[in-house]
């Protein structure tokens, strides 16, 4: 019986692949016709006249909702509370003149509390990291801008957490809500961040509130997903024990479900914090002050030394927040022996309070302990600038970057871009559909065709293709470097661990900082764009390659050894095929990251959707902003759906399970 | 004795699958377990009718997957049954509202779970006090009570530990303590002693016997261990494929197995440990000399049976001679073992 099903599935595969080939053939015919000059213009690009004015429609809808339905009033009313909270933290952290007018808290106090918290969560090393981060920030003279960023973060993250966990619980209780939320969440996760920013600005005024709202919305999806996941994983018997103890529904939720799902919920918290940080930095684009804004300004005026220093601050903050929240995930409550006095039970809390008060008092007498003045900081911006310039002027470096700019750009990238732009729209749609059909299946192919047709209808086809071109080139180069790196690293346990640690750490960096080395090396060019995407996308590729290869069961490699396979044979015939589904997940993530980064890189000056998106921020082109954002999202979703389907099919076929 | 049974269940079915109610309605009469499986459903509990009276200890036995836990979950309405009725103290539990059900569980029922079901984020003390907390008892009373039962199960000094800091047997004792804390009238124990060492196991058995004798608790007890069953049971129910094959006193099950399956299942039991003098006593013969107690098992009488020379030994119950047992019958049973 098994045989029969296998045969029929083989047949389906065959026709599927044949169909894909037919699609490719049709696309090829279209291309040939185009190059021969025989293709009517209407089949090359959708005529302007046929493009529906989506932007205007959307604008009309927005205006209707905003003004006629009074949503604007509602949102501005709702954010009153948020604004008050933001003002409070702004006062406490960097002394904005608002209630409670107590701040700013001396930096030494914050660093000391961070150290105690770090020690509590993860021992000495975390304490040093946490304290070190804050000391660095203060001494380098970036305390105020860092606190501007933090003041939004400390409000946005908890709010996102509360909303996310509430929605997660509701979605878990109500299957229909879960079904409704799932597709929305996957679109939200692929929407470029600019699309979050503009509505926030329009509905919530420019300023910290808009930034906070965009950040909150951006960080909610993973919290919802992790909450539902955690709640579903609570063991049945624990729940039943709750029932038998006579819990009411509410008690069951508060005392049984949520505490039992602690681990997943905390993983969600970690993700919320990291996404918030990444987004807060990006709110620089709508003029929010803070680390991001400063970095943007410094990069804009090509002050690489200062940019570098700010980059280090952001990275340190990211690593600290990540390590601390991850340590919290794994930290399990430990018991105290009976009769432990209460001060011993709360020794860490007391210590933190004591340290805080101590430094507050100290800073009353010693000015530097409170704020590091302009002249007192150790910023080496100028010197670093010279150093970087010197480095770039070294003959080898110079010739390499020149070679990359001249050769790779002119000989490979630009022709490739022109080629993509020369393909008729219907041919691209057919090719993408063929790709989805080959890897995914009928459903994926139909969706792919639909999504790309929508992109064509949006009227932003050429810019979308340039976006796609950047993504494809960057991911291809990232594969050329990332895959071999992963394969080599996976050979030994030690190197695997090291590289994975690097990847883990790199993944926590807010994407913005990846621009710094790109601009340093290549200035403001196409290559810099590709380069920044490339390093960003390489992280998941390398990481999943290592993880996939390391997860190949030992019996299988041993069996290959016993069969007398050489290392190469073993790699190609046994390890890679088994690791491929996992690697595909990494590939998918790389593409998602690339779509994300390409939009940010627009800052450098590209001609793709990102550039246009950024322009909409200046005006208040909400409709256009949305159309552009959705173009990016649709393209990203096409890849996501197809590759993930392939990976899960493949995993099932190999019996690896999910 | 016409006392109302505490638990009374009639034609209870619990079918697992996509649309169990609809399936059960259309299912032909007398469909077997395998036929149901072939239709893509699992008969967790299959047409079970059983009554448990006040103060009784019913032991449920059966192979793994035979539906023991499922049946007990139906009793406590952790599962919604597919068809049939279950009455607790004369009240149909399927008709209870959520609130009434919570009240019932808070006040009358206790359960020990097969894999403990401890709350991972609470200390031993907090776990044990949990049902009391749900009832709304104040902190001091519940703490005092929890400490009391923790001591009873021998976990003194570990009150502040978290479940993951305990061994399997210790965790199981926390589960037992938790159910003891509220002293329920009806107790569901799903392999409560499976992870305990023989010594503590025996202590726990004694403790439950004591409580049952003292307070007239009704207990439904699942075990894989025949020794345990024999020590504790008033009646034993033997399950197979979701159905109760036989439910009777231990000696009846051993002497008169209702089905071939029960006979096979009980084959290993040393009959001499189950069968009492009363069972062997024949009313027509009285015998002479010193009498033996009706409750004594053949095993307990082994020495006497071997050394005595009488053919017939008198058996007394409550001071009255109810008959005589043939010494050879007893000896035969003794020798049959192993
Ligand atoms: N929630 C459920 N969904 C589907 N099937 C279930 C569910 N719970 C139990 N079953 C099935 O019902 C049958 C009886 O399970 P049950 O747990 O009652 O067995 P058991 O007699 O307690 O076994 P054990 O001695 O191993 O504890 C099994 O075949 C099991 O697969
Ligand atoms: Mg069971």
Short mmCIF file of C-alpha atoms in Angstrom, two decimals, chain A residues 236-249 251-252 254-256 259-260 262 332-338 345, chain B residues 73 76 78 98 102 105-106 109 111 113-122 130-131 133-134 159-162 164-165 178:
data_model
loop_
_atom_site.label_atom_id
_atom_site.label_comp_id
_atom_site.label_asym_id
_atom_site.label_seq_id
_atom_site.Cartn_x
_atom_site.Cartn_y
_atom_site.Cartn_z
CA UNK A 236 -2.09 18.28 30.28
CA UNK A 237 -1.70 16.80 33.74
CA UNK A 238 -0.60 20.08 35.26
CA UNK A 239 -3.76 21.68 33.92
CA UNK A 240 -5.84 18.81 35.20
CA UNK A 241 -4.22 19.15 38.59
CA UNK A 242 -5.35 22.76 38.51
CA UNK A 243 -8.88 21.69 37.65
CA UNK A 244 -8.95 19.16 40.43
CA UNK A 245 -7.68 21.76 42.88
CA UNK A 246 -10.84 23.65 42.06
CA UNK A 247 -9.40 26.51 40.03
CA UNK A 248 -11.79 28.87 38.38
CA UNK A 249 -10.92 29.86 34.83
CA UNK A 251 -7.22 31.19 38.62
CA UNK A 252 -6.26 28.51 36.13
CA UNK A 254 -2.99 33.12 36.45
CA UNK A 255 -1.75 30.36 38.68
CA UNK A 256 -1.31 27.44 36.33
CA UNK A 259 3.61 30.46 35.30
CA UNK A 260 4.02 27.09 33.58
CA UNK A 262 7.23 31.05 31.87
CA UNK A 332 15.13 28.99 37.55
CA UNK A 333 13.93 29.88 41.00
CA UNK A 334 16.09 28.22 43.65
CA UNK A 335 14.98 27.54 47.16
CA UNK A 336 16.18 29.11 50.35
CA UNK A 337 16.76 26.92 53.35
CA UNK A 338 14.10 27.17 55.99
CA UNK A 345 16.23 36.29 50.68
CA UNK B 73 -10.80 11.17 34.39
CA UNK B 76 -13.88 13.56 37.86
CA UNK B 78 -11.73 16.01 33.46
CA UNK B 98 -18.95 25.21 35.73
CA UNK B 102 -15.64 23.78 40.78
CA UNK B 105 -13.93 19.52 43.14
CA UNK B 106 -13.00 21.95 45.86
CA UNK B 109 -12.73 15.32 45.23
CA UNK B 111 -6.75 13.23 42.72
CA UNK B 113 -1.87 12.03 38.97
CA UNK B 114 0.14 9.36 37.25
CA UNK B 115 2.88 11.80 36.28
CA UNK B 116 2.32 14.00 39.32
CA UNK B 117 1.13 17.18 37.61
CA UNK B 118 3.06 19.45 39.93
CA UNK B 119 3.21 23.17 39.25
CA UNK B 120 6.85 23.75 38.26
CA UNK B 121 7.05 27.30 39.56
CA UNK B 122 5.83 26.59 43.08
CA UNK B 130 -2.52 25.14 46.22
CA UNK B 131 -5.99 23.52 46.53
CA UNK B 133 -5.48 28.56 48.27
CA UNK B 134 -8.04 28.01 45.54
CA UNK B 159 9.14 22.51 52.00
CA UNK B 160 11.03 25.21 50.17
CA UNK B 161 12.28 23.03 47.34
CA UNK B 162 11.02 23.32 43.80
CA UNK B 164 12.68 19.99 39.69
CA UNK B 165 14.95 19.81 42.74
CA UNK B 178 -1.49 17.88 47.78
#
